Amino acid sequence: MIRLLCILAIILLSASACSKEDSEPPAQERPAPIVRVEAPATAQIGETVAVDVYFQVNGSCGQFGSFDVSSSGKETVVRVVAKYKGKICTDDLPVRMASYTFRPTEAGTYTLKFRSTPQVGFIVAIIQVEAS
């Protein structure tokens, strides 16, 4: 009987020590609306162009995850995917910044469309690229 109680006690202790509540939950990813874009008006062929993209996340645990980009010719659509990681987060709507870069390969007018809120649609940045 004592042996059985000892075995049960060991099982209970080991089960509580391996609780999944102690581990960090996996990060969740969701699209984040872009609220402002700061882009240069002109650039040179082959120059790396940095565009500051400001986006809003839901809570203090929201951070930049990645850019979701689709291009067709000289038009590019950019969406921010925010990553949410953590257990205890404030319930606010902070604005974060990430830098989007692209390198034009030919002269012309490039249109960058940044996905915003459903009410706004897109924030558009037009960059005139000239030969060096």
PDB file of N, CA and C in Angstrom, residues 26-32 55 57 59-66 80-85:
ATOM      1  N   PRO A  26       2.645  29.731 -28.931  1.00  0.00           N
ATOM      2  CA  PRO A  26       3.237  30.080 -30.221  1.00  0.00           C
ATOM      3  C   PRO A  26       2.745  31.458 -30.685  1.00  0.00           C
ATOM      4  N   ALA A  27       3.581  32.131 -31.432  1.00  0.00           N
ATOM      5  CA  ALA A  27       3.214  33.460 -31.942  1.00  0.00           C
ATOM      6  C   ALA A  27       2.085  33.347 -32.954  1.00  0.00           C
ATOM      7  N   GLN A  28       1.171  34.304 -32.906  1.00  0.00           N
ATOM      8  CA  GLN A  28       0.083  34.371 -33.871  1.00  0.00           C
ATOM      9  C   GLN A  28       0.394  35.483 -34.860  1.00  0.00           C
ATOM     10  N   GLU A  29       0.036  35.291 -36.114  1.00  0.00           N
ATOM     11  CA  GLU A  29       0.270  36.307 -37.135  1.00  0.00           C
ATOM     12  C   GLU A  29      -1.058  36.759 -37.718  1.00  0.00           C
ATOM     13  N   ARG A  30      -1.202  38.096 -37.863  1.00  0.00           N
ATOM     14  CA  ARG A  30      -2.420  38.688 -38.437  1.00  0.00           C
ATOM     15  C   ARG A  30      -2.032  39.925 -39.240  1.00  0.00           C
ATOM     16  N   PRO A  31      -2.795  40.243 -40.289  1.00  0.00           N
ATOM     17  CA  PRO A  31      -2.539  41.483 -41.034  1.00  0.00           C
ATOM     18  C   PRO A  31      -2.740  42.697 -40.124  1.00  0.00           C
ATOM     19  N   ALA A  32      -1.941  43.728 -40.331  1.00  0.00           N
ATOM     20  CA  ALA A  32      -2.036  44.965 -39.552  1.00  0.00           C
ATOM     21  C   ALA A  32      -2.234  46.129 -40.516  1.00  0.00           C
ATOM     22  N   PHE A  55       2.465  51.029 -38.903  1.00  0.00           N
ATOM     23  CA  PHE A  55       1.288  50.164 -38.861  1.00  0.00           C
ATOM     24  C   PHE A  55       0.794  50.043 -37.431  1.00  0.00           C
ATOM     25  N   VAL A  57      -0.972  47.881 -34.334  1.00  0.00           N
ATOM     26  CA  VAL A  57      -1.182  46.525 -33.805  1.00  0.00           C
ATOM     27  C   VAL A  57      -2.208  46.574 -32.677  1.00  0.00           C
ATOM     28  N   GLY A  59      -2.624  45.751 -29.221  1.00  0.00           N
ATOM     29  CA  GLY A  59      -2.029  45.387 -27.938  1.00  0.00           C
ATOM     30  C   GLY A  59      -0.525  45.470 -27.958  1.00  0.00           C
ATOM     31  N   SER A  60       0.054  45.523 -26.752  1.00  0.00           N
ATOM     32  CA  SER A  60       1.496  45.697 -26.616  1.00  0.00           C
ATOM     33  C   SER A  60       2.305  44.491 -27.077  1.00  0.00           C
ATOM     34  N   CYS A  61       1.673  43.347 -27.241  1.00  0.00           N
ATOM     35  CA  CYS A  61       2.404  42.152 -27.694  1.00  0.00           C
ATOM     36  C   CYS A  61       2.600  42.129 -29.212  1.00  0.00           C
ATOM     37  N   GLY A  62       1.970  43.048 -29.926  1.00  0.00           N
ATOM     38  CA  GLY A  62       2.076  43.079 -31.382  1.00  0.00           C
ATOM     39  C   GLY A  62       3.379  43.689 -31.846  1.00  0.00           C
ATOM     40  N   GLN A  63       4.077  42.995 -32.731  1.00  0.00           N
ATOM     41  CA  GLN A  63       5.342  43.436 -33.302  1.00  0.00           C
ATOM     42  C   GLN A  63       5.322  43.162 -34.805  1.00  0.00           C
ATOM     43  N   PHE A  64       6.311  43.694 -35.501  1.00  0.00           N
ATOM     44  CA  PHE A  64       6.441  43.431 -36.932  1.00  0.00           C
ATOM     45  C   PHE A  64       6.762  41.963 -37.159  1.00  0.00           C
ATOM     46  N   GLY A  65       6.053  41.347 -38.088  1.00  0.00           N
ATOM     47  CA  GLY A  65       6.326  39.962 -38.455  1.00  0.00           C
ATOM     48  C   GLY A  65       7.004  39.875 -39.807  1.00  0.00           C
ATOM     49  N   SER A  66       6.304  40.370 -40.848  1.00  0.00           N
ATOM     50  CA  SER A  66       6.860  40.314 -42.192  1.00  0.00           C
ATOM     51  C   SER A  66       6.063  41.221 -43.123  1.00  0.00           C
ATOM     52  N   VAL A  80       1.406  44.513 -44.272  1.00  0.00           N
ATOM     53  CA  VAL A  80       2.184  44.154 -43.084  1.00  0.00           C
ATOM     54  C   VAL A  80       1.479  43.005 -42.372  1.00  0.00           C
ATOM     55  N   VAL A  81       2.256  42.018 -41.981  1.00  0.00           N
ATOM     56  CA  VAL A  81       1.758  40.923 -41.160  1.00  0.00           C
ATOM     57  C   VAL A  81       2.400  41.089 -39.785  1.00  0.00           C
ATOM     58  N   ALA A  82       1.566  41.348 -38.786  1.00  0.00           N
ATOM     59  CA  ALA A  82       2.063  41.541 -37.421  1.00  0.00           C
ATOM     60  C   ALA A  82       2.127  40.207 -36.701  1.00  0.00           C
ATOM     61  N   LYS A  83       3.080  40.109 -35.788  1.00  0.00           N
ATOM     62  CA  LYS A  83       3.267  38.901 -34.990  1.00  0.00           C
ATOM     63  C   LYS A  83       2.896  39.235 -33.550  1.00  0.00           C
ATOM     64  N   TYR A  84       2.072  38.400 -32.948  1.00  0.00           N
ATOM     65  CA  TYR A  84       1.640  38.599 -31.568  1.00  0.00           C
ATOM     66  C   TYR A  84       2.208  37.475 -30.716  1.00  0.00           C
ATOM     67  N   LYS A  85       3.042  37.858 -29.741  1.00  0.00           N
ATOM     68  CA  LYS A  85       3.712  36.870 -28.912  1.00  0.00           C
ATOM     69  C   LYS A  85       3.731  37.367 -27.480  1.00  0.00           C
TER      70      LYS A  85
END
